[in-house]
């Protein structure tokens, strides 16, 4: 009876969370709808005000009504709006609707300024990437990376994607960008360290890849998983003895865990994976 009551409590909690999420989503869209209606009333009172059309277009864009947004942006433009923000939003809507040719044309006024907005250079780079003009995309993204103040891990990873799209074997340059990103953002930025490992393995820099596995083993609490991952990699290199040592270390680390962790599904699965790999290595 106690177990059933606990299960019912958990179900109720989950339903409450789902209800709150749906309520927030509906409120968000409902709020946008109300704001669009209010902006429409304002436009009816001042139909020549290009700023109002721009503002409603932005609301439509946030509401994922891209074609209505584009209509309002174009009306705003016809009424005399020539701001950089307008051209950026027009280009962004074309990009979101995968009309990359018009997106590229629309971003041009933002790029041709003496001091273009860095986010415009990023959008231009993305557009060029989708048009498969990787060389120009790379140049644009490099300018963005050089001038952006608040560099984010996803910016670094996107830049690396473009580098490798332009030259699929240019892992050294991509790795240099990763290292630069780690210096600027933080040495323990997980997404960058994981991508560094991927690139080292893909470029067959085996010793550095093994060092990267050691980094994860040293830095992260759940060492048992990283010992196993390192063992799998060593197995692909036919380094059976080293792989077996890593598997033994993984097993020892698991034995040192509290009972509650040992009984976790992920640990039980890991123990089976270790056993399977040991069998394949020693047969």
Short mmCIF file of C-alpha atoms in Angstrom, two decimals:
data_model
loop_
_atom_site.label_atom_id
_atom_site.label_comp_id
_atom_site.label_asym_id
_atom_site.label_seq_id
_atom_site.Cartn_x
_atom_site.Cartn_y
_atom_site.Cartn_z
CA UNK A 1 0.00 0.00 0.00
CA UNK A 2 2.83 2.37 0.85
CA UNK A 3 4.52 1.66 -2.50
CA UNK A 4 1.25 2.35 -4.37
CA UNK A 5 0.81 5.63 -2.49
CA UNK A 6 4.36 6.67 -3.35
CA UNK A 7 3.79 5.84 -7.02
CA UNK A 8 0.58 7.88 -7.02
CA UNK A 9 2.45 10.79 -5.47
CA UNK A 10 5.14 10.61 -8.14
CA UNK A 11 2.51 10.50 -10.90
CA UNK A 12 0.74 13.51 -9.40
CA UNK A 13 4.01 15.44 -9.27
CA UNK A 14 4.79 14.59 -12.89
CA UNK A 15 1.31 15.63 -14.00
CA UNK A 16 1.69 18.91 -12.09
CA UNK A 17 5.01 19.61 -13.83
CA UNK A 18 3.52 18.84 -17.26
CA UNK A 19 0.49 21.04 -16.51
CA UNK A 20 2.71 23.94 -15.43
CA UNK A 21 4.88 23.57 -18.55
CA UNK A 22 1.87 23.54 -20.85
CA UNK A 23 0.33 26.47 -18.98
CA UNK A 24 3.50 28.51 -19.34
CA UNK A 25 3.71 27.68 -23.05
CA UNK A 26 0.09 28.62 -23.63
CA UNK A 27 0.52 31.79 -21.57
CA UNK A 28 3.58 32.74 -23.60
CA UNK A 29 1.78 32.33 -26.92
CA UNK A 30 -1.38 33.89 -25.52
CA UNK A 31 0.63 36.88 -24.33
CA UNK A 32 2.15 37.28 -27.79
CA UNK A 33 -1.30 37.05 -29.38
CA UNK A 34 -2.58 39.80 -27.09
CA UNK A 35 0.42 41.98 -27.87
CA UNK A 36 -0.08 41.43 -31.61
CA UNK A 37 -3.73 42.46 -31.27
CA UNK A 38 -2.73 45.56 -29.31
CA UNK A 39 -0.11 46.47 -31.92
CA UNK A 40 -2.71 46.01 -34.67
CA UNK A 41 -4.95 48.54 -32.91
CA UNK A 42 -2.05 50.98 -32.73
CA UNK A 43 -1.39 50.51 -36.45
CA UNK A 44 -5.04 51.25 -37.25
CA UNK A 45 -4.61 54.62 -35.53
CA UNK A 46 -1.27 55.38 -37.20
CA UNK A 47 -1.10 53.38 -40.47
CA UNK A 48 1.92 55.33 -41.76
CA UNK A 49 4.11 54.61 -38.74
CA UNK A 50 6.81 52.23 -39.97
CA UNK A 51 8.05 51.55 -36.43
CA UNK A 52 4.71 49.97 -35.48
CA UNK A 53 4.85 47.56 -38.44
CA UNK A 54 8.42 46.64 -37.49
CA UNK A 55 7.37 46.00 -33.89
CA UNK A 56 4.42 43.84 -34.95
CA UNK A 57 6.64 41.97 -37.39
CA UNK A 58 8.99 41.11 -34.53
CA UNK A 59 6.03 39.83 -32.50
CA UNK A 60 4.90 37.70 -35.44
CA UNK A 61 8.44 36.34 -35.76
CA UNK A 62 8.51 35.44 -32.08
CA UNK A 63 5.12 33.76 -32.60
CA UNK A 64 6.71 31.72 -35.44
CA UNK A 65 4.44 33.31 -38.04
CA UNK A 66 7.31 34.07 -40.35
CA UNK A 67 5.42 35.09 -43.49
CA UNK A 68 3.25 37.55 -41.57
CA UNK A 69 6.43 38.92 -40.01
CA UNK A 70 7.99 39.33 -43.43
CA UNK A 71 4.90 41.16 -44.72
CA UNK A 72 5.11 43.64 -41.84
CA UNK A 73 8.85 44.11 -42.27
CA UNK A 74 8.39 44.88 -45.97
CA UNK A 75 5.58 47.36 -45.24
CA UNK A 76 7.85 49.02 -42.69
CA UNK A 77 10.56 49.22 -45.33
CA UNK A 78 8.20 50.75 -47.92
CA UNK A 79 7.12 53.36 -45.38
CA UNK A 80 10.71 54.52 -44.98
CA UNK A 81 12.36 52.27 -42.43
CA UNK A 82 15.99 51.77 -43.49
CA UNK A 83 17.44 50.71 -40.15
CA UNK A 84 20.06 48.02 -39.78
CA UNK A 85 17.74 46.19 -37.38
CA UNK A 86 15.05 45.91 -40.07
CA UNK A 87 17.38 44.43 -42.67
CA UNK A 88 18.76 42.01 -40.09
CA UNK A 89 15.29 40.77 -39.18
CA UNK A 90 14.25 40.39 -42.81
CA UNK A 91 17.37 38.34 -43.46
CA UNK A 92 16.79 36.31 -40.32
CA UNK A 93 13.23 35.41 -41.39
CA UNK A 94 14.45 34.37 -44.83
CA UNK A 95 17.12 32.25 -43.12
CA UNK A 96 14.59 30.62 -40.81
CA UNK A 97 12.37 29.78 -43.80
CA UNK A 98 15.45 28.42 -45.66
CA UNK A 99 15.29 31.04 -48.41
CA UNK A 100 19.04 31.49 -48.25
CA UNK A 101 19.45 33.49 -51.47
CA UNK A 102 17.10 36.24 -50.29
CA UNK A 103 18.59 35.99 -46.81
CA UNK A 104 22.06 36.75 -48.21
CA UNK A 105 20.78 39.68 -50.24
CA UNK A 106 18.91 41.13 -47.25
CA UNK A 107 21.88 40.96 -44.88
CA UNK A 108 24.10 42.99 -47.21
CA UNK A 109 23.11 46.46 -45.88
CA UNK A 110 24.14 45.32 -42.38
CA UNK A 111 27.49 44.03 -43.63
CA UNK A 112 28.39 47.03 -45.76
CA UNK A 113 28.53 49.39 -42.78
CA UNK A 114 31.95 50.56 -41.61
CA UNK A 115 31.38 48.79 -38.29
CA UNK A 116 28.96 45.92 -38.97
CA UNK A 117 27.17 44.28 -36.06
CA UNK A 118 28.97 41.04 -35.15
CA UNK A 119 25.68 39.14 -35.05
CA UNK A 120 25.11 40.18 -38.68
CA UNK A 121 28.47 38.65 -39.62
CA UNK A 122 27.45 35.46 -37.83
CA UNK A 123 24.15 35.31 -39.70
CA UNK A 124 25.94 35.99 -42.98
CA UNK A 125 28.34 33.13 -42.24
CA UNK A 126 25.46 30.76 -41.55
CA UNK A 127 23.69 31.76 -44.75
CA UNK A 128 26.83 31.25 -46.81
CA UNK A 129 27.36 27.89 -45.13
CA UNK A 130 23.88 26.74 -46.18
CA UNK A 131 24.62 27.97 -49.70
CA UNK A 132 27.76 25.77 -49.53
CA UNK A 133 30.05 28.76 -50.03
CA UNK A 134 32.36 27.51 -47.30
CA UNK A 135 35.31 29.79 -48.08
CA UNK A 136 33.31 33.01 -47.67
CA UNK A 137 31.41 31.52 -44.76
CA UNK A 138 34.72 30.84 -43.05
CA UNK A 139 35.91 34.42 -43.63
CA UNK A 140 32.68 35.85 -42.23
CA UNK A 141 32.70 33.62 -39.18
CA UNK A 142 36.34 34.41 -38.51
CA UNK A 143 35.44 38.10 -38.39
CA UNK A 144 32.60 37.31 -36.00
CA UNK A 145 34.85 35.22 -33.72
CA UNK A 146 37.52 37.93 -33.73
CA UNK A 147 35.15 40.72 -32.70
CA UNK A 148 32.53 39.06 -30.51
CA UNK A 149 32.80 40.02 -26.85
CA UNK A 150 30.83 37.22 -25.19
CA UNK A 151 32.21 34.14 -26.92
CA UNK A 152 30.14 31.01 -26.28
CA UNK A 153 31.11 27.32 -26.67
CA UNK A 154 28.54 26.85 -29.45
CA UNK A 155 30.22 29.67 -31.40
CA UNK A 156 33.54 27.84 -31.26
CA UNK A 157 31.96 24.54 -32.30
CA UNK A 158 30.08 26.16 -35.19
CA UNK A 159 33.32 27.78 -36.41
CA UNK A 160 35.03 24.38 -36.33
CA UNK A 161 32.17 22.86 -38.35
CA UNK A 162 32.73 25.46 -41.06
CA UNK A 163 36.50 24.91 -41.01
CA UNK A 164 36.02 21.19 -41.59
CA UNK A 165 33.31 21.74 -44.19
CA UNK A 166 35.76 23.88 -46.15
CA UNK A 167 38.56 21.29 -45.70
CA UNK A 168 37.55 17.97 -44.15
CA UNK A 169 41.13 17.12 -43.12
CA UNK A 170 41.93 20.44 -41.46
CA UNK A 171 41.74 19.07 -37.93
CA UNK A 172 44.82 20.93 -36.70
CA UNK A 173 43.22 24.30 -37.39
CA UNK A 174 40.00 23.16 -35.73
CA UNK A 175 41.98 21.95 -32.71
CA UNK A 176 43.73 25.31 -32.47
CA UNK A 177 40.35 27.02 -32.43
CA UNK A 178 39.19 24.64 -29.68
CA UNK A 179 42.28 25.46 -27.61
CA UNK A 180 41.73 29.18 -28.11
CA UNK A 181 38.11 28.75 -27.04
CA UNK A 182 39.16 26.88 -23.90
CA UNK A 183 41.53 29.72 -23.00
CA UNK A 184 38.81 32.35 -23.43
CA UNK A 185 35.78 30.53 -22.02
CA UNK A 186 37.31 28.17 -19.48
CA UNK A 187 39.60 25.17 -19.55
CA UNK A 188 36.92 22.81 -18.21
CA UNK A 189 34.25 23.66 -20.78
CA UNK A 190 32.87 20.15 -21.33
CA UNK A 191 31.52 20.55 -24.87
CA UNK A 192 34.87 21.86 -26.11
CA UNK A 193 36.89 19.18 -24.32
CA UNK A 194 34.64 16.47 -25.79
CA UNK A 195 35.01 17.90 -29.28
CA UNK A 196 38.77 18.07 -28.80
CA UNK A 197 38.74 14.34 -28.07
CA UNK A 198 36.66 13.67 -31.20
CA UNK A 199 39.06 15.64 -33.38
CA UNK A 200 42.16 13.98 -31.92
CA UNK A 201 40.69 10.54 -32.59
CA UNK A 202 39.47 11.47 -36.08
CA UNK A 203 42.91 12.80 -37.03
CA UNK A 204 44.64 9.68 -35.63
CA UNK A 205 46.59 11.63 -33.01
CA UNK A 206 46.45 8.61 -30.74
CA UNK A 207 48.86 9.68 -28.00
CA UNK A 208 47.15 13.04 -27.59
CA UNK A 209 43.78 11.31 -27.64
CA UNK A 210 44.90 9.04 -24.81
CA UNK A 211 46.09 12.10 -22.89
CA UNK A 212 42.63 13.59 -23.43
CA UNK A 213 41.03 10.48 -21.95
CA UNK A 214 43.34 10.94 -18.95
CA UNK A 215 42.09 14.51 -18.62
CA UNK A 216 38.50 13.27 -18.27
CA UNK A 217 39.55 10.55 -15.81
CA UNK A 218 41.32 13.10 -13.63
CA UNK A 219 38.74 15.87 -13.82
CA UNK A 220 35.42 14.04 -13.54
CA UNK A 221 33.96 12.14 -10.62
CA UNK A 222 32.49 9.25 -12.59
CA UNK A 223 35.88 7.87 -13.54
CA UNK A 224 34.57 4.34 -14.14
CA UNK A 225 32.84 5.44 -17.34
CA UNK A 226 35.97 7.16 -18.65
CA UNK A 227 38.19 4.19 -17.82
CA UNK A 228 35.82 2.05 -19.88
CA UNK A 229 35.74 4.56 -22.77
CA UNK A 230 39.53 4.69 -22.77
CA UNK A 231 39.66 0.88 -22.76
CA UNK A 232 37.37 0.75 -25.80
CA UNK A 233 39.64 3.18 -27.64
CA UNK A 234 42.76 1.23 -26.69
CA UNK A 235 41.07 -1.92 -28.00
CA UNK A 236 40.64 -0.27 -31.42
CA UNK A 237 44.39 0.40 -31.38
CA UNK A 238 45.07 -3.27 -30.57
CA UNK A 239 46.62 -2.28 -27.25
CA UNK A 240 45.14 -5.22 -25.39
CA UNK A 241 47.26 -5.04 -22.25
CA UNK A 242 46.59 -1.33 -21.70
CA UNK A 243 42.89 -1.85 -22.41
CA UNK A 244 42.71 -4.63 -19.82
CA UNK A 245 44.37 -2.39 -17.24
CA UNK A 246 41.76 0.32 -17.85
CA UNK A 247 38.97 -2.23 -17.48
CA UNK A 248 40.43 -3.41 -14.17
CA UNK A 249 40.61 0.21 -12.98
CA UNK A 250 37.00 0.73 -14.05
CA UNK A 251 35.97 -2.34 -12.03
CA UNK A 252 37.92 -1.21 -8.96
CA UNK A 253 36.36 2.26 -9.19
CA UNK A 254 32.88 0.73 -9.34
CA UNK A 255 33.60 -1.39 -6.25
CA UNK A 256 34.49 1.79 -4.36
CA UNK A 257 31.09 3.34 -5.04
CA UNK A 258 28.33 3.53 -2.45
CA UNK A 259 25.74 0.78 -2.68
CA UNK A 260 23.08 3.19 -3.98
CA UNK A 261 25.29 4.00 -6.96
CA UNK A 262 26.23 0.39 -7.59
CA UNK A 263 22.56 -0.47 -8.01
CA UNK A 264 21.94 2.21 -10.61
CA UNK A 265 20.92 0.89 -14.04
CA UNK A 266 23.77 2.79 -15.71
CA UNK A 267 26.35 1.09 -13.46
CA UNK A 268 24.80 -2.36 -13.91
CA UNK A 269 24.91 -1.81 -17.67
CA UNK A 270 28.51 -0.58 -17.47
CA UNK A 271 29.58 -3.69 -15.56
CA UNK A 272 28.10 -5.84 -18.33
CA UNK A 273 29.88 -3.77 -20.98
CA UNK A 274 33.18 -4.17 -19.13
CA UNK A 275 32.68 -7.93 -18.95
CA UNK A 276 31.83 -8.13 -22.66
CA UNK A 277 34.89 -6.11 -23.67
CA UNK A 278 37.16 -8.18 -21.40
CA UNK A 279 35.88 -11.36 -23.01
CA UNK A 280 36.46 -10.05 -26.54
CA UNK A 281 39.97 -8.85 -25.65
CA UNK A 282 41.11 -12.10 -24.06
CA UNK A 283 39.69 -14.66 -26.49
#
